[in-house]
GROMACS .gro file of C-alpha atoms in nm:
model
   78
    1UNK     CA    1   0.000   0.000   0.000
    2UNK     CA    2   0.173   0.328  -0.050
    3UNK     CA    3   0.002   0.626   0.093
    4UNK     CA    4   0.257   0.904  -0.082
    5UNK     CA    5   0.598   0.940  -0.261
    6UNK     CA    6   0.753   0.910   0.093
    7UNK     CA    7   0.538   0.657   0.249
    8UNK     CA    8   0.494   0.262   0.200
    9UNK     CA    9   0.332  -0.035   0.364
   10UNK     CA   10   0.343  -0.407   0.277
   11UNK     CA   11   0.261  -0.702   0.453
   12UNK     CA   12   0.450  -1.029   0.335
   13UNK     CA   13   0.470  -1.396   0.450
   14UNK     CA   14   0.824  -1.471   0.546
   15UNK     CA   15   0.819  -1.800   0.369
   16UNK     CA   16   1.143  -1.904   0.562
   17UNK     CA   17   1.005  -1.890   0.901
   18UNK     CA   18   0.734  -2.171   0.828
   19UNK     CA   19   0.644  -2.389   1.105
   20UNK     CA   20   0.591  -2.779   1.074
   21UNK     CA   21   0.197  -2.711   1.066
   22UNK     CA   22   0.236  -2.475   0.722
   23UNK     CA   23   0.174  -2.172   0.995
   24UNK     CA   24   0.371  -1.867   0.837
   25UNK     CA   25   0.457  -1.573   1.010
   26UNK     CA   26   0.320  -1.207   0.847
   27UNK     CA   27   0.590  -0.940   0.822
   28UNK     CA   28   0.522  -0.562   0.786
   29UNK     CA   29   0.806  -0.372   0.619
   30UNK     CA   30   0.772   0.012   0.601
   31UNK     CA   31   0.967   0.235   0.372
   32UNK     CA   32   0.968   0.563   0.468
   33UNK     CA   33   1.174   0.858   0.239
   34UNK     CA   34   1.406   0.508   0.120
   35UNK     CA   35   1.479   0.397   0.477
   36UNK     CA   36   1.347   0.067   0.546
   37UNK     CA   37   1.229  -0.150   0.840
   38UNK     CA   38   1.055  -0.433   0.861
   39UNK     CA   39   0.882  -0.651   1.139
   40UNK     CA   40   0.685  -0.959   1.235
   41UNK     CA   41   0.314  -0.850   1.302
   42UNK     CA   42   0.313  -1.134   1.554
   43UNK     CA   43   0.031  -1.314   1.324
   44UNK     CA   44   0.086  -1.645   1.151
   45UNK     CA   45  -0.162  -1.760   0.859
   46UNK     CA   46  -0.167  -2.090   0.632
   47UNK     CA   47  -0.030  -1.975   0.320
   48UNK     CA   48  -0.357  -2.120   0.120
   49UNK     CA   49  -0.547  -1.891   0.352
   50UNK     CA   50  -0.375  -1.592   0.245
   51UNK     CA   51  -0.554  -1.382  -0.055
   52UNK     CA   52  -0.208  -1.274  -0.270
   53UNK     CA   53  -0.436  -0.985  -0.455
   54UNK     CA   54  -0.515  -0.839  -0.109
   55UNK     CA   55  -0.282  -0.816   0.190
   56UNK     CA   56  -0.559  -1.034   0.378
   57UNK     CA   57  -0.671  -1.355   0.512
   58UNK     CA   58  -0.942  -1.593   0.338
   59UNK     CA   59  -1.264  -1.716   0.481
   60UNK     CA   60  -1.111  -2.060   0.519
   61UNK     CA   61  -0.869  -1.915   0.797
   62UNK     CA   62  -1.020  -1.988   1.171
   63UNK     CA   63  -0.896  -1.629   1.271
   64UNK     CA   64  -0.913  -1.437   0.949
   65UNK     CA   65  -1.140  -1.219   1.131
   66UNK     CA   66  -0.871  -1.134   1.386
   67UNK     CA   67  -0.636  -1.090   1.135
   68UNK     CA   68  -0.781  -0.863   0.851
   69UNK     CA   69  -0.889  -0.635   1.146
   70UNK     CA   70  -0.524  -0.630   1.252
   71UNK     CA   71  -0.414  -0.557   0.890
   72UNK     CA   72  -0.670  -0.249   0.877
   73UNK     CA   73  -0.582  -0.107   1.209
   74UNK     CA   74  -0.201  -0.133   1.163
   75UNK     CA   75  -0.246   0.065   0.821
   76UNK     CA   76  -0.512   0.297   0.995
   77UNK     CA   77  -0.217   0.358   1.278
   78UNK     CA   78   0.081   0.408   1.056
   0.00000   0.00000   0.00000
């Protein structure tokens, strides 16, 4: 998502970090004027639960609900 030239947000799966259950933990990385950090949102998701168009979870995820309301209050508070 990027909110102006000096602004960006994405959220990522760090495909690395994947537990034995499939379980992968969401990253957010945010670029700010070309600096960039990036963090673990604390939030893991099946990676078949995770809709690639949108930076959100499927209805086939037990907590998508938790999660996509994570997603839009992180963006809302950055």
């Amino acid at each position: 998502m990027k909110v102006n030239e000096d602004l960006s947000i994405l959220f990522w799966l760090k495909r690395q970090k994947a537990i034995k259950e499939g379980l992968v933990p969401i990253y957010i990385c945010i670029t700010v004027k070309g600096g960039r950090t990036e963090f673990s949102s604390g939030k893991k998701i099946h990676t078949d639960h995770r809709d690639e168009k949108y930076p959100t979870a499927t209805s086939g995820c037990t907590d998508y609900k938790l999660i996509n309301s994570y997603i839009i209050k992180t963006k809302a508070e950055l």
